[in-house]
Amino acid sequence: TAQFAALTTDELAAIAPASIPALTTAQVAGLATATLAALSTQQFAALTTAQVVALTTRQVTSLATDDIAALTTAQAAALTTAEAGVLSASQLAALSTADLAVLRTATLDALATMQFASLSTTQLAALTTAQVAGLGSAQLAALGSDQIAALTTSQFAALETTIAAVQESTVALGRQTQSLAGSLNSSTVRGAWGEVQLRRVLEHAGLLARCDFDEQVCRVSRHQRQVRPDVVVRLPGDKYLVIDAKAPMGAFLAAQAA
């Protein structure tokens, strides 16, 4: 592998395309980006699916658009989510409609919104209904009006299913938010939440429960009144720091509801 990685671009160019499949995945992954970029389109098209999977993201970003255009459908289908996620707009534009149609839904879903927005209307029209149905809400929002118009009726039907699923999840999230807001309206729940946050702050400061501080300690004050602070922190010199957690959220929740 080390010897193969040391090959010059001229030496690599001398390898016959028919010999490319005989290379190990380690040899392919060990090639420098400049050396890999020197592969001819015929050599690149001869890579096996296992060799394509073995490419690093740095190697993928160095590929010329001619190399991307030379991908076979089997090679395109082998692209991993990490490899697809680093493709530039020009590299994506070089993908044929046949290559795009065989991308796994997970691989297509790995495309960032800017990458997805760079797809041409012809490329979008080549997507299968399963691929369209698997698109994320951020990718759908990145589509332009001309891209939406390029969708076929079957693709649009799949898109409607995806939008309906997004709407359902949004409604469910709204219910959960309302439930959480209702819980925080209870002073008992807010008090328990404040106690947990106070404990986390003390532990983050390096203090240990039952060693450096005690919780819910019942004592009698100098005014002969029963008190139970949330935390009593032990300080050097037999001194104590008494802390009572408060979580005033009434005004915040009222502002949220307005």
GROMACS .gro file of C-alpha atoms in nm:
model
  258
    1THR     CA    1   0.000   0.000   0.000
    2ALA     CA    2   0.281   0.242   0.088
    3GLN     CA    3   0.461   0.162  -0.238
    4PHE     CA    4   0.140   0.210  -0.438
    5ALA     CA    5   0.072   0.544  -0.269
    6ALA     CA    6   0.418   0.659  -0.380
    7LEU     CA    7   0.335   0.615  -0.749
    8THR     CA    8   0.362   0.929  -0.958
    9THR     CA    9   0.074   1.052  -1.172
   10ASP     CA   10   0.255   0.933  -1.487
   11GLU     CA   11   0.306   0.587  -1.340
   12LEU     CA   12  -0.059   0.563  -1.236
   13ALA     CA   13  -0.171   0.680  -1.581
   14ALA     CA   14   0.019   0.387  -1.734
   15ILE     CA   15  -0.202   0.131  -1.553
   16ALA     CA   16  -0.451  -0.024  -1.795
   17PRO     CA   17  -0.820   0.027  -1.706
   18ALA     CA   18  -0.866  -0.350  -1.704
   19SER     CA   19  -0.611  -0.374  -1.419
   20ILE     CA   20  -0.785  -0.115  -1.197
   21PRO     CA   21  -1.034  -0.364  -1.038
   22ALA     CA   22  -0.737  -0.571  -0.915
   23LEU     CA   23  -0.631  -0.289  -0.680
   24THR     CA   24  -0.718  -0.337  -0.314
   25THR     CA   25  -0.946  -0.090  -0.136
   26ALA     CA   26  -0.653   0.006   0.089
   27GLN     CA   27  -0.442   0.093  -0.216
   28VAL     CA   28  -0.720   0.311  -0.359
   29ALA     CA   29  -0.787   0.485  -0.026
   30GLY     CA   30  -0.414   0.550   0.015
   31LEU     CA   31  -0.377   0.744  -0.310
   32ALA     CA   32  -0.299   1.113  -0.278
   33THR     CA   33  -0.572   1.346  -0.407
   34ALA     CA   34  -0.346   1.480  -0.683
   35THR     CA   35  -0.259   1.126  -0.793
   36LEU     CA   36  -0.624   1.015  -0.791
   37ALA     CA   37  -0.721   1.322  -0.994
   38ALA     CA   38  -0.475   1.206  -1.262
   39LEU     CA   39  -0.683   0.894  -1.334
   40SER     CA   40  -0.839   0.899  -1.678
   41THR     CA   41  -1.216   0.874  -1.711
   42GLN     CA   42  -1.172   0.519  -1.844
   43GLN     CA   43  -0.963   0.423  -1.539
   44PHE     CA   44  -1.209   0.587  -1.301
   45ALA     CA   45  -1.505   0.413  -1.465
   46ALA     CA   46  -1.323   0.081  -1.406
   47LEU     CA   47  -1.329   0.121  -1.026
   48THR     CA   48  -1.538  -0.142  -0.849
   49THR     CA   49  -1.820  -0.047  -0.610
   50ALA     CA   50  -1.603  -0.157  -0.315
   51GLN     CA   51  -1.325   0.074  -0.435
   52VAL     CA   52  -1.570   0.364  -0.470
   53VAL     CA   53  -1.692   0.307  -0.112
   54ALA     CA   54  -1.328   0.307   0.005
   55LEU     CA   55  -1.265   0.659  -0.128
   56THR     CA   56  -1.212   0.919   0.143
   57THR     CA   57  -1.413   1.243   0.148
   58ARG     CA   58  -1.096   1.437   0.066
   59GLN     CA   59  -1.044   1.220  -0.241
   60VAL     CA   60  -1.406   1.269  -0.350
   61THR     CA   61  -1.380   1.650  -0.330
   62SER     CA   62  -1.071   1.637  -0.556
   63LEU     CA   63  -1.248   1.449  -0.836
   64ALA     CA   64  -1.298   1.634  -1.164
   65THR     CA   65  -1.649   1.673  -1.306
   66ASP     CA   66  -1.544   1.444  -1.594
   67ASP     CA   67  -1.471   1.169  -1.341
   68ILE     CA   68  -1.812   1.221  -1.177
   69ALA     CA   69  -1.981   1.210  -1.518
   70ALA     CA   70  -1.796   0.883  -1.591
   71LEU     CA   71  -1.953   0.708  -1.290
   72THR     CA   72  -2.154   0.402  -1.378
   73THR     CA   73  -2.494   0.352  -1.217
   74ALA     CA   74  -2.342   0.076  -0.999
   75GLN     CA   75  -2.069   0.316  -0.880
   76ALA     CA   76  -2.321   0.593  -0.813
   77ALA     CA   77  -2.539   0.355  -0.612
   78ALA     CA   78  -2.232   0.268  -0.402
   79LEU     CA   79  -2.169   0.629  -0.294
   80THR     CA   80  -2.185   0.660   0.084
   81THR     CA   81  -2.367   0.937   0.273
   82ALA     CA   82  -2.031   1.090   0.371
   83GLU     CA   83  -1.911   1.091   0.010
   84ALA     CA   84  -2.234   1.245  -0.119
   85GLY     CA   85  -2.225   1.508   0.155
   86VAL     CA   86  -1.899   1.662   0.023
   87LEU     CA   87  -1.991   1.680  -0.346
   88SER     CA   88  -1.974   2.033  -0.482
   89ALA     CA   89  -2.249   2.195  -0.692
   90SER     CA   90  -2.047   2.140  -1.011
   91GLN     CA   91  -1.985   1.774  -0.921
   92LEU     CA   92  -2.357   1.720  -0.855
   93ALA     CA   93  -2.440   1.887  -1.186
   94ALA     CA   94  -2.212   1.633  -1.357
   95LEU     CA   95  -2.413   1.338  -1.226
   96SER     CA   96  -2.626   1.184  -1.497
   97THR     CA   97  -3.000   1.139  -1.444
   98ALA     CA   98  -2.944   0.762  -1.442
   99ASP     CA   99  -2.681   0.797  -1.166
  100LEU     CA  100  -2.906   1.024  -0.962
  101ALA     CA  101  -3.199   0.784  -0.992
  102VAL     CA  102  -3.002   0.498  -0.833
  103LEU     CA  103  -2.878   0.693  -0.530
  104ARG     CA  104  -2.999   0.543  -0.206
  105THR     CA  105  -3.259   0.751  -0.020
  106ALA     CA  106  -3.019   0.782   0.277
  107THR     CA  107  -2.744   0.907   0.044
  108LEU     CA  108  -2.977   1.158  -0.121
  109ASP     CA  109  -3.101   1.269   0.220
  110ALA     CA  110  -2.738   1.342   0.318
  111LEU     CA  111  -2.720   1.624   0.064
  112ALA     CA  112  -2.718   1.966   0.228
  113THR     CA  113  -2.988   2.217   0.132
  114MET     CA  114  -2.741   2.416  -0.084
  115GLN     CA  115  -2.638   2.097  -0.265
  116PHE     CA  116  -2.998   1.993  -0.321
  117ALA     CA  117  -3.096   2.339  -0.447
  118SER     CA  118  -2.820   2.313  -0.712
  119LEU     CA  119  -2.983   2.012  -0.882
  120SER     CA  120  -3.121   2.090  -1.226
  121THR     CA  121  -3.487   2.044  -1.315
  122THR     CA  122  -3.387   1.752  -1.541
  123GLN     CA  123  -3.207   1.583  -1.252
  124LEU     CA  124  -3.503   1.637  -1.017
  125ALA     CA  125  -3.742   1.490  -1.273
  126ALA     CA  126  -3.525   1.175  -1.276
  127LEU     CA  127  -3.572   1.108  -0.905
  128THR     CA  128  -3.787   0.809  -0.816
  129THR     CA  129  -4.102   0.848  -0.606
  130ALA     CA  130  -3.927   0.665  -0.321
  131GLN     CA  131  -3.640   0.916  -0.332
  132VAL     CA  132  -3.881   1.211  -0.333
  133ALA     CA  133  -4.079   1.062  -0.045
  134GLY     CA  134  -3.757   1.031   0.159
  135LEU     CA  135  -3.658   1.396   0.127
  136GLY     CA  136  -3.628   1.601   0.445
  137SER     CA  137  -3.826   1.917   0.520
  138ALA     CA  138  -3.513   2.136   0.487
  139GLN     CA  139  -3.446   1.996   0.139
  140LEU     CA  140  -3.806   2.055   0.033
  141ALA     CA  141  -3.785   2.415   0.154
  142ALA     CA  142  -3.471   2.465  -0.060
  143LEU     CA  143  -3.654   2.383  -0.384
  144GLY     CA  144  -3.723   2.674  -0.615
  145SER     CA  145  -4.052   2.730  -0.797
  146ASP     CA  146  -3.902   2.606  -1.126
  147GLN     CA  147  -3.780   2.290  -0.952
  148ILE     CA  148  -4.125   2.227  -0.801
  149ALA     CA  149  -4.280   2.277  -1.144
  150ALA     CA  150  -4.042   2.016  -1.292
  151LEU     CA  151  -4.172   1.741  -1.066
  152THR     CA  152  -4.384   1.476  -1.232
  153THR     CA  153  -4.734   1.393  -1.108
  154SER     CA  154  -4.614   1.074  -0.938
  155GLN     CA  155  -4.327   1.263  -0.772
  156PHE     CA  156  -4.564   1.536  -0.657
  157ALA     CA  157  -4.797   1.274  -0.509
  158ALA     CA  158  -4.502   1.135  -0.313
  159LEU     CA  159  -4.413   1.490  -0.213
  160GLU     CA  160  -4.763   1.546  -0.079
  161THR     CA  161  -4.724   1.235   0.137
  162THR     CA  162  -4.396   1.372   0.275
  163ILE     CA  163  -4.551   1.715   0.345
  164ALA     CA  164  -4.845   1.548   0.522
  165ALA     CA  165  -4.600   1.353   0.741
  166VAL     CA  166  -4.412   1.677   0.823
  167GLN     CA  167  -4.741   1.847   0.915
  168GLU     CA  168  -4.836   1.557   1.143
  169SER     CA  169  -4.500   1.572   1.321
  170THR     CA  170  -4.538   1.950   1.358
  171VAL     CA  171  -4.882   1.909   1.515
  172ALA     CA  172  -4.746   1.640   1.750
  173LEU     CA  173  -4.458   1.868   1.847
  174GLY     CA  174  -4.707   2.147   1.919
  175ARG     CA  175  -4.903   1.917   2.152
  176GLN     CA  176  -4.586   1.818   2.337
  177THR     CA  177  -4.488   2.184   2.372
  178GLN     CA  178  -4.829   2.270   2.515
  179SER     CA  179  -4.803   1.978   2.755
  180LEU     CA  180  -4.460   2.097   2.871
  181ALA     CA  181  -4.587   2.455   2.915
  182GLY     CA  182  -4.881   2.321   3.117
  183SER     CA  183  -4.645   2.127   3.341
  184LEU     CA  184  -4.428   2.433   3.402
  185ASN     CA  185  -4.736   2.627   3.513
  186SER     CA  186  -4.735   2.410   3.825
  187SER     CA  187  -4.527   2.563   4.105
  188THR     CA  188  -4.444   2.212   4.231
  189VAL     CA  189  -4.300   2.109   3.893
  190ARG     CA  190  -4.107   2.436   3.861
  191GLY     CA  191  -3.966   2.387   4.211
  192ALA     CA  192  -3.851   2.032   4.132
  193TRP     CA  193  -3.694   2.155   3.806
  194GLY     CA  194  -3.510   2.433   3.994
  195GLU     CA  195  -3.375   2.182   4.248
  196VAL     CA  196  -3.241   1.959   3.971
  197GLN     CA  197  -3.070   2.255   3.800
  198LEU     CA  198  -2.916   2.366   4.132
  199ARG     CA  199  -2.779   2.015   4.191
  200ARG     CA  200  -2.627   2.012   3.841
  201VAL     CA  201  -2.459   2.349   3.898
  202LEU     CA  202  -2.303   2.228   4.223
  203GLU     CA  203  -2.187   1.900   4.068
  204HIS     CA  204  -2.044   2.087   3.771
  205ALA     CA  205  -1.845   2.296   4.021
  206GLY     CA  206  -1.689   1.974   4.151
  207LEU     CA  207  -1.897   1.934   4.468
  208LEU     CA  208  -2.026   1.594   4.576
  209ALA     CA  209  -2.366   1.526   4.730
  210ARG     CA  210  -2.359   1.408   5.095
  211CYS     CA  211  -1.993   1.510   5.108
  212ASP     CA  212  -1.973   1.877   5.013
  213PHE     CA  213  -2.345   1.953   5.028
  214ASP     CA  214  -2.671   1.809   5.162
  215GLU     CA  215  -3.018   1.843   5.013
  216GLN     CA  216  -3.352   1.903   5.187
  217VAL     CA  217  -3.200   1.931   5.536
  218CYS     CA  218  -3.456   1.993   5.812
  219ARG     CA  219  -3.334   2.236   6.080
  220VAL     CA  220  -3.472   2.477   6.340
  221SER     CA  221  -3.375   2.839   6.286
  222ARG     CA  222  -3.268   3.081   6.561
  223HIS     CA  223  -3.625   3.210   6.554
  224GLN     CA  224  -3.744   2.862   6.648
  225ARG     CA  225  -3.899   2.800   6.308
  226GLN     CA  226  -3.880   2.476   6.111
  227VAL     CA  227  -3.683   2.533   5.786
  228ARG     CA  228  -3.587   2.302   5.500
  229PRO     CA  229  -3.359   2.467   5.242
  230ASP     CA  230  -3.294   2.293   4.911
  231VAL     CA  231  -2.917   2.274   4.967
  232VAL     CA  232  -2.671   2.334   5.250
  233VAL     CA  233  -2.312   2.365   5.125
  234ARG     CA  234  -2.029   2.290   5.368
  235LEU     CA  235  -1.756   2.559   5.368
  236PRO     CA  236  -1.410   2.561   5.531
  237GLY     CA  237  -1.399   2.673   5.894
  238ASP     CA  238  -1.725   2.499   5.994
  239LYS     CA  239  -1.930   2.746   5.795
  240TYR     CA  240  -2.234   2.677   5.580
  241LEU     CA  241  -2.396   2.829   5.274
  242VAL     CA  242  -2.773   2.785   5.265
  243ILE     CA  243  -2.932   2.790   4.917
  244ASP     CA  244  -3.297   2.776   4.822
  245ALA     CA  245  -3.367   2.729   4.448
  246LYS     CA  246  -3.638   2.935   4.282
  247ALA     CA  247  -3.769   2.905   3.927
  248PRO     CA  248  -3.993   3.207   3.858
  249MET     CA  249  -4.142   3.142   3.513
  250GLY     CA  250  -4.490   3.292   3.538
  251ALA     CA  251  -4.406   3.610   3.348
  252PHE     CA  252  -4.214   3.414   3.082
  253LEU     CA  253  -4.498   3.169   3.022
  254ALA     CA  254  -4.749   3.456   3.007
  255ALA     CA  255  -4.533   3.632   2.746
  256GLN     CA  256  -4.507   3.309   2.544
  257ALA     CA  257  -4.884   3.267   2.547
  258ALA     CA  258  -4.949   3.631   2.439
   0.00000   0.00000   0.00000
